[in-house]
């Protein structure tokens, strides 16, 4: 690919624009914002160097002077949306503060549905990611644990939120593609499920459904999943 370096490098360690010449017409923030707008509107698959260049009004080859490859573009995008966190002063209640951050992450991912698909430890060293991680470690000061354990806690919470939101987004996208309402499909599937568990072949599932046949509170499930994750690291 044009512009791809011969050896691994971190985009944050290289100049805003490679080589000599006139002052750059665009900043990395400009490029990231354009790519985020495209992804928000049309999905991550719509993000290409050509599309971003067109959004900015420059040539595709010119864009490679700023961003060597698409992977770097993705990293810029993840870093850009990571700036949306409101990192308030810690309250001293590390559980409450981590839950608050988890809810922010969930909301951020719904604003930018492409984010769960790009979540990777590789992108954990960008400026805004480091800012977020340092804040999490500060929030966790009251927790008596090694820093490595605290990093695992942050990663575990992020994993729970990412998996949960990815399922929410996938369900919503599937529902939008159907020629009938979500309520109609839900009714049909529940009817089939009940017909199966009533056969006697699934006694434990039947017992589980008998315990609580009411609608599932997905927000409550989210809270319990986070709570149980945090419980594994301390009260």
PDB file of C-alpha atoms in Angstrom, residues 63-151:
ATOM      1  CA  UNK A  63      -3.655  11.770   2.332  1.00  0.00           C
ATOM      2  CA  UNK A  64      -0.950   9.102   2.616  1.00  0.00           C
ATOM      3  CA  UNK A  65       1.475  11.868   3.538  1.00  0.00           C
ATOM      4  CA  UNK A  66      -0.532  12.327   6.716  1.00  0.00           C
ATOM      5  CA  UNK A  67      -1.700   8.754   7.394  1.00  0.00           C
ATOM      6  CA  UNK A  68       0.517   5.943   6.063  1.00  0.00           C
ATOM      7  CA  UNK A  69      -2.159   3.221   6.097  1.00  0.00           C
ATOM      8  CA  UNK A  70      -5.777   2.480   6.950  1.00  0.00           C
ATOM      9  CA  UNK A  71      -4.816   0.866  10.274  1.00  0.00           C
ATOM     10  CA  UNK A  72      -3.370   4.216  11.345  1.00  0.00           C
ATOM     11  CA  UNK A  73      -6.583   5.897  10.227  1.00  0.00           C
ATOM     12  CA  UNK A  74      -8.581   3.547  12.447  1.00  0.00           C
ATOM     13  CA  UNK A  75      -6.300   4.387  15.360  1.00  0.00           C
ATOM     14  CA  UNK A  76      -6.893   8.097  14.792  1.00  0.00           C
ATOM     15  CA  UNK A  77     -10.641   7.467  14.768  1.00  0.00           C
ATOM     16  CA  UNK A  78     -10.668   5.504  18.015  1.00  0.00           C
ATOM     17  CA  UNK A  79      -8.534   8.148  19.667  1.00  0.00           C
ATOM     18  CA  UNK A  80     -10.809  10.931  18.419  1.00  0.00           C
ATOM     19  CA  UNK A  81     -13.974   9.461  19.929  1.00  0.00           C
ATOM     20  CA  UNK A  82     -12.099   8.605  23.138  1.00  0.00           C
ATOM     21  CA  UNK A  83     -11.872  12.352  23.710  1.00  0.00           C
ATOM     22  CA  UNK A  84     -15.629  12.357  24.372  1.00  0.00           C
ATOM     23  CA  UNK A  85     -15.241  10.962  27.888  1.00  0.00           C
ATOM     24  CA  UNK A  86     -16.071  13.360  30.710  1.00  0.00           C
ATOM     25  CA  UNK A  87     -13.391  12.512  33.246  1.00  0.00           C
ATOM     26  CA  UNK A  88     -14.651  14.055  36.449  1.00  0.00           C
ATOM     27  CA  UNK A  89     -12.669  14.107  39.676  1.00  0.00           C
ATOM     28  CA  UNK A  90     -12.813  10.731  41.453  1.00  0.00           C
ATOM     29  CA  UNK A  91     -15.383  10.515  44.239  1.00  0.00           C
ATOM     30  CA  UNK A  92     -13.429   8.022  46.336  1.00  0.00           C
ATOM     31  CA  UNK A  93     -15.970   5.287  45.559  1.00  0.00           C
ATOM     32  CA  UNK A  94     -14.070   3.337  42.921  1.00  0.00           C
ATOM     33  CA  UNK A  95     -16.966   1.018  42.134  1.00  0.00           C
ATOM     34  CA  UNK A  96     -19.368   3.878  41.479  1.00  0.00           C
ATOM     35  CA  UNK A  97     -16.783   5.729  39.404  1.00  0.00           C
ATOM     36  CA  UNK A  98     -15.996   2.660  37.280  1.00  0.00           C
ATOM     37  CA  UNK A  99     -19.713   2.036  36.752  1.00  0.00           C
ATOM     38  CA  UNK A 100     -20.079   5.631  35.619  1.00  0.00           C
ATOM     39  CA  UNK A 101     -17.247   5.203  33.117  1.00  0.00           C
ATOM     40  CA  UNK A 102     -18.795   1.963  31.874  1.00  0.00           C
ATOM     41  CA  UNK A 103     -22.069   3.772  31.204  1.00  0.00           C
ATOM     42  CA  UNK A 104     -20.163   6.473  29.329  1.00  0.00           C
ATOM     43  CA  UNK A 105     -18.491   3.784  27.231  1.00  0.00           C
ATOM     44  CA  UNK A 106     -21.850   2.202  26.434  1.00  0.00           C
ATOM     45  CA  UNK A 107     -23.280   5.555  25.338  1.00  0.00           C
ATOM     46  CA  UNK A 108     -20.167   6.362  23.288  1.00  0.00           C
ATOM     47  CA  UNK A 109     -20.398   3.052  21.448  1.00  0.00           C
ATOM     48  CA  UNK A 110     -24.044   3.639  20.621  1.00  0.00           C
ATOM     49  CA  UNK A 111     -23.168   7.080  19.250  1.00  0.00           C
ATOM     50  CA  UNK A 112     -20.460   5.445  17.154  1.00  0.00           C
ATOM     51  CA  UNK A 113     -21.681   1.877  16.425  1.00  0.00           C
ATOM     52  CA  UNK A 114     -18.472   0.996  14.563  1.00  0.00           C
ATOM     53  CA  UNK A 115     -16.324   1.332  17.697  1.00  0.00           C
ATOM     54  CA  UNK A 116     -16.919  -2.182  19.149  1.00  0.00           C
ATOM     55  CA  UNK A 117     -15.591  -3.688  15.934  1.00  0.00           C
ATOM     56  CA  UNK A 118     -12.356  -1.731  16.217  1.00  0.00           C
ATOM     57  CA  UNK A 119     -11.671  -2.285  19.917  1.00  0.00           C
ATOM     58  CA  UNK A 120      -8.138  -3.599  20.268  1.00  0.00           C
ATOM     59  CA  UNK A 121      -5.327  -3.355  22.836  1.00  0.00           C
ATOM     60  CA  UNK A 122      -3.203  -2.055  19.964  1.00  0.00           C
ATOM     61  CA  UNK A 123      -5.148   1.210  20.133  1.00  0.00           C
ATOM     62  CA  UNK A 124      -4.636   1.540  23.878  1.00  0.00           C
ATOM     63  CA  UNK A 125      -1.617   3.832  23.642  1.00  0.00           C
ATOM     64  CA  UNK A 126      -3.038   6.811  21.800  1.00  0.00           C
ATOM     65  CA  UNK A 127      -3.126  10.172  23.619  1.00  0.00           C
ATOM     66  CA  UNK A 128      -6.795  10.039  24.604  1.00  0.00           C
ATOM     67  CA  UNK A 129      -6.627   6.335  25.453  1.00  0.00           C
ATOM     68  CA  UNK A 130      -3.709   7.007  27.795  1.00  0.00           C
ATOM     69  CA  UNK A 131      -5.643   9.901  29.312  1.00  0.00           C
ATOM     70  CA  UNK A 132      -8.593   7.563  29.930  1.00  0.00           C
ATOM     71  CA  UNK A 133      -6.427   4.775  31.383  1.00  0.00           C
ATOM     72  CA  UNK A 134      -4.620   7.155  33.723  1.00  0.00           C
ATOM     73  CA  UNK A 135      -7.990   8.430  34.929  1.00  0.00           C
ATOM     74  CA  UNK A 136      -9.165   4.861  35.554  1.00  0.00           C
ATOM     75  CA  UNK A 137      -6.022   4.134  37.556  1.00  0.00           C
ATOM     76  CA  UNK A 138      -6.614   7.282  39.580  1.00  0.00           C
ATOM     77  CA  UNK A 139     -10.223   6.237  40.214  1.00  0.00           C
ATOM     78  CA  UNK A 140      -8.899   2.887  41.439  1.00  0.00           C
ATOM     79  CA  UNK A 141      -6.458   4.385  43.964  1.00  0.00           C
ATOM     80  CA  UNK A 142      -8.708   3.326  46.906  1.00  0.00           C
ATOM     81  CA  UNK A 143      -8.659  -0.306  45.724  1.00  0.00           C
ATOM     82  CA  UNK A 144      -5.939  -2.290  47.449  1.00  0.00           C
ATOM     83  CA  UNK A 145      -4.494  -4.195  44.515  1.00  0.00           C
ATOM     84  CA  UNK A 146      -1.427  -4.195  42.321  1.00  0.00           C
ATOM     85  CA  UNK A 147      -1.402  -1.923  39.301  1.00  0.00           C
ATOM     86  CA  UNK A 148      -1.379  -4.957  37.019  1.00  0.00           C
ATOM     87  CA  UNK A 149      -4.586  -6.177  38.649  1.00  0.00           C
ATOM     88  CA  UNK A 150      -6.153  -2.751  38.232  1.00  0.00           C
ATOM     89  CA  UNK A 151      -5.277  -2.791  34.532  1.00  0.00           C
TER      90      UNK A 151
END
